[in-house]
Short mmCIF file of C-alpha atoms in Angstrom, two decimals:
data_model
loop_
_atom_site.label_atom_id
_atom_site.label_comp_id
_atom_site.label_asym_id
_atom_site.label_seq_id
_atom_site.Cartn_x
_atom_site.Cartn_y
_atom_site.Cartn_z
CA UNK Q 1 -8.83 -16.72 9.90
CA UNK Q 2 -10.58 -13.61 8.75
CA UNK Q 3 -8.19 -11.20 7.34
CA UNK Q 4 -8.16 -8.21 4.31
CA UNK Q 5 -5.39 -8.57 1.74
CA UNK Q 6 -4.77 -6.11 -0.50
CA UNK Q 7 -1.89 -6.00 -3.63
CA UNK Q 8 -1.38 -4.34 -6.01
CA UNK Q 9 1.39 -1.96 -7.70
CA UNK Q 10 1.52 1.84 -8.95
CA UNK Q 11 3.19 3.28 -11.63
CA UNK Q 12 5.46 5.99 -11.51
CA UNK Q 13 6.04 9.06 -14.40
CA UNK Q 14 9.81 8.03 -15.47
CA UNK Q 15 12.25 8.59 -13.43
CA UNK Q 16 10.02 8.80 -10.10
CA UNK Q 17 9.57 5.06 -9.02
CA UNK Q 18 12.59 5.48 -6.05
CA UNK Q 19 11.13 8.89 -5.26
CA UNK Q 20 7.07 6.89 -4.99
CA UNK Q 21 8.82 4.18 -3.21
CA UNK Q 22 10.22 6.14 -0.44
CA UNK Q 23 7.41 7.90 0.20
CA UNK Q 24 5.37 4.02 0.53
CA UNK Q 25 8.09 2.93 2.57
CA UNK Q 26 6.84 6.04 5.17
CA UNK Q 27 3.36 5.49 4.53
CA UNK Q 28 4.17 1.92 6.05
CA UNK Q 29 6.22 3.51 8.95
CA UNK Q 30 2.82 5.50 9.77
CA UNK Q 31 0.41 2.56 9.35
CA UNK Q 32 2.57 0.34 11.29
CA UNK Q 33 0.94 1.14 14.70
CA UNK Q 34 -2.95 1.86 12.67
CA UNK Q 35 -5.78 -0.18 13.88
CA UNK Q 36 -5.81 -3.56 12.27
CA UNK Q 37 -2.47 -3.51 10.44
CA UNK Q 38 -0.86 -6.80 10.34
CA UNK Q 39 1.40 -6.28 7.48
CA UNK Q 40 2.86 -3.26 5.16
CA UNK Q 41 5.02 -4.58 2.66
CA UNK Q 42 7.28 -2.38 -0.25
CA UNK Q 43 8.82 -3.69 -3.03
CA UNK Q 44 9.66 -3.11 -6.69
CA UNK Q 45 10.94 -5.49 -9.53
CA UNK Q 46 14.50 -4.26 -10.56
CA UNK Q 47 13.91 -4.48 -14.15
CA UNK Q 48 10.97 -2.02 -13.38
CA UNK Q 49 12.02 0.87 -11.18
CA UNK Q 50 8.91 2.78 -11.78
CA UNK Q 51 6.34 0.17 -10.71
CA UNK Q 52 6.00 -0.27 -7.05
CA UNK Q 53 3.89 -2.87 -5.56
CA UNK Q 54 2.25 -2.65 -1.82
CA UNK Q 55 1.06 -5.93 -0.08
CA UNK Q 56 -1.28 -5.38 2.44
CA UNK Q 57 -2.73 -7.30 5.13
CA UNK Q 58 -5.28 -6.17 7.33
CA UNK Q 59 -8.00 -7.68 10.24
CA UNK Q 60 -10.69 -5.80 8.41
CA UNK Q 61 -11.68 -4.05 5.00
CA UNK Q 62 -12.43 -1.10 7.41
CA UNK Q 63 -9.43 -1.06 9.30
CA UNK Q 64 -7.53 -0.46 5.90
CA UNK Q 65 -10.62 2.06 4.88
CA UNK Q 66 -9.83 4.14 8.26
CA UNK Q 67 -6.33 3.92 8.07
CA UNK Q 68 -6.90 6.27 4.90
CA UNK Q 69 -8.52 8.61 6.84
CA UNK Q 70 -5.32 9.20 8.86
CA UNK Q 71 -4.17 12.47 8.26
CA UNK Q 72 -0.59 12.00 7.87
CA UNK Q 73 -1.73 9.49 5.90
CA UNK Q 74 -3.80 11.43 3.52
CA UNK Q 75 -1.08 14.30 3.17
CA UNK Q 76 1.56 11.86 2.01
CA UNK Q 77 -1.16 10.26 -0.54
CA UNK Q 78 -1.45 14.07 -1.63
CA UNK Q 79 2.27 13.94 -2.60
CA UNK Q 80 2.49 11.03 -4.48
CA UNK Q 81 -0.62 11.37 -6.72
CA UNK Q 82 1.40 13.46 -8.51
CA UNK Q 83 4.47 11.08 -9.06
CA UNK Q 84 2.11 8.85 -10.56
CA UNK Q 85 2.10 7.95 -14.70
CA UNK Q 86 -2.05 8.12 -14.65
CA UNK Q 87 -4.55 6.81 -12.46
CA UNK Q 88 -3.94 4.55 -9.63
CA UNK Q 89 -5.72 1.09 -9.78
CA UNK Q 90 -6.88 -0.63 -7.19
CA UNK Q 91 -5.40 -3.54 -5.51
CA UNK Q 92 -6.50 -6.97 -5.94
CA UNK Q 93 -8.42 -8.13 -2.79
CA UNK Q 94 -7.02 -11.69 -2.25
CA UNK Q 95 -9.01 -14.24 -0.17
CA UNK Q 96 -6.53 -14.83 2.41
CA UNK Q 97 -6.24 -18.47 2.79
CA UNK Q 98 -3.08 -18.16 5.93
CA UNK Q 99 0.85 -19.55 5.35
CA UNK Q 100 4.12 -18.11 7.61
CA UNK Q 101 4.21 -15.18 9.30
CA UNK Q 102 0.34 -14.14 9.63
CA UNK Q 103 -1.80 -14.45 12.92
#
């Protein structure tokens, strides 16, 4: 199986991480119909409000590259870049091996 996964986690300035999440949790509401999209997962640690990871999983490196092209997509990046405490890394791409849940 031949798939892109993608994780990784962005930090938030204090005080910001619920406001960063939401707006993840509608970038995977827009996404969720994107070419290629097989999974858009949200979540934070409790102890760490302000860090929210994003697992991705896609068919294709370029299906998650165009899905950045979106422009919904690119306006909400536009408001979180500044909720963010410095520059965002980038994800770890994972070989994706398969498990529960993926086709």
């Amino acid at each position: 199986m031949s798939k892109y996964f993608l994780h990784g986690s962005l930090n938030a300035i204090e005080g910001k991480g619920g406001e960063l999440a939401d707006l993840l949790l509608e970038a995977s509401q827009l996404v969720a119909d994107a070419k290629g999209c097989s999974l858009y997962l949200i979540s934070i640690d409790e102890k760490v409000p302000e860090t929210v990871w994003v697992t991705e999983v896609w068919d294709s490196k370029d299906d998650h590259e165009n899905s950045l092209k979106i422009e919904v997509v690119r306006s909400l990046i536009s408001k979180a870049v500044p909720l963010l405490a410095g520059q965002p890394q980038r994800g770890h791409e994972l070989s994706f091996l398969g498990g529960h849940g993926i086709s």
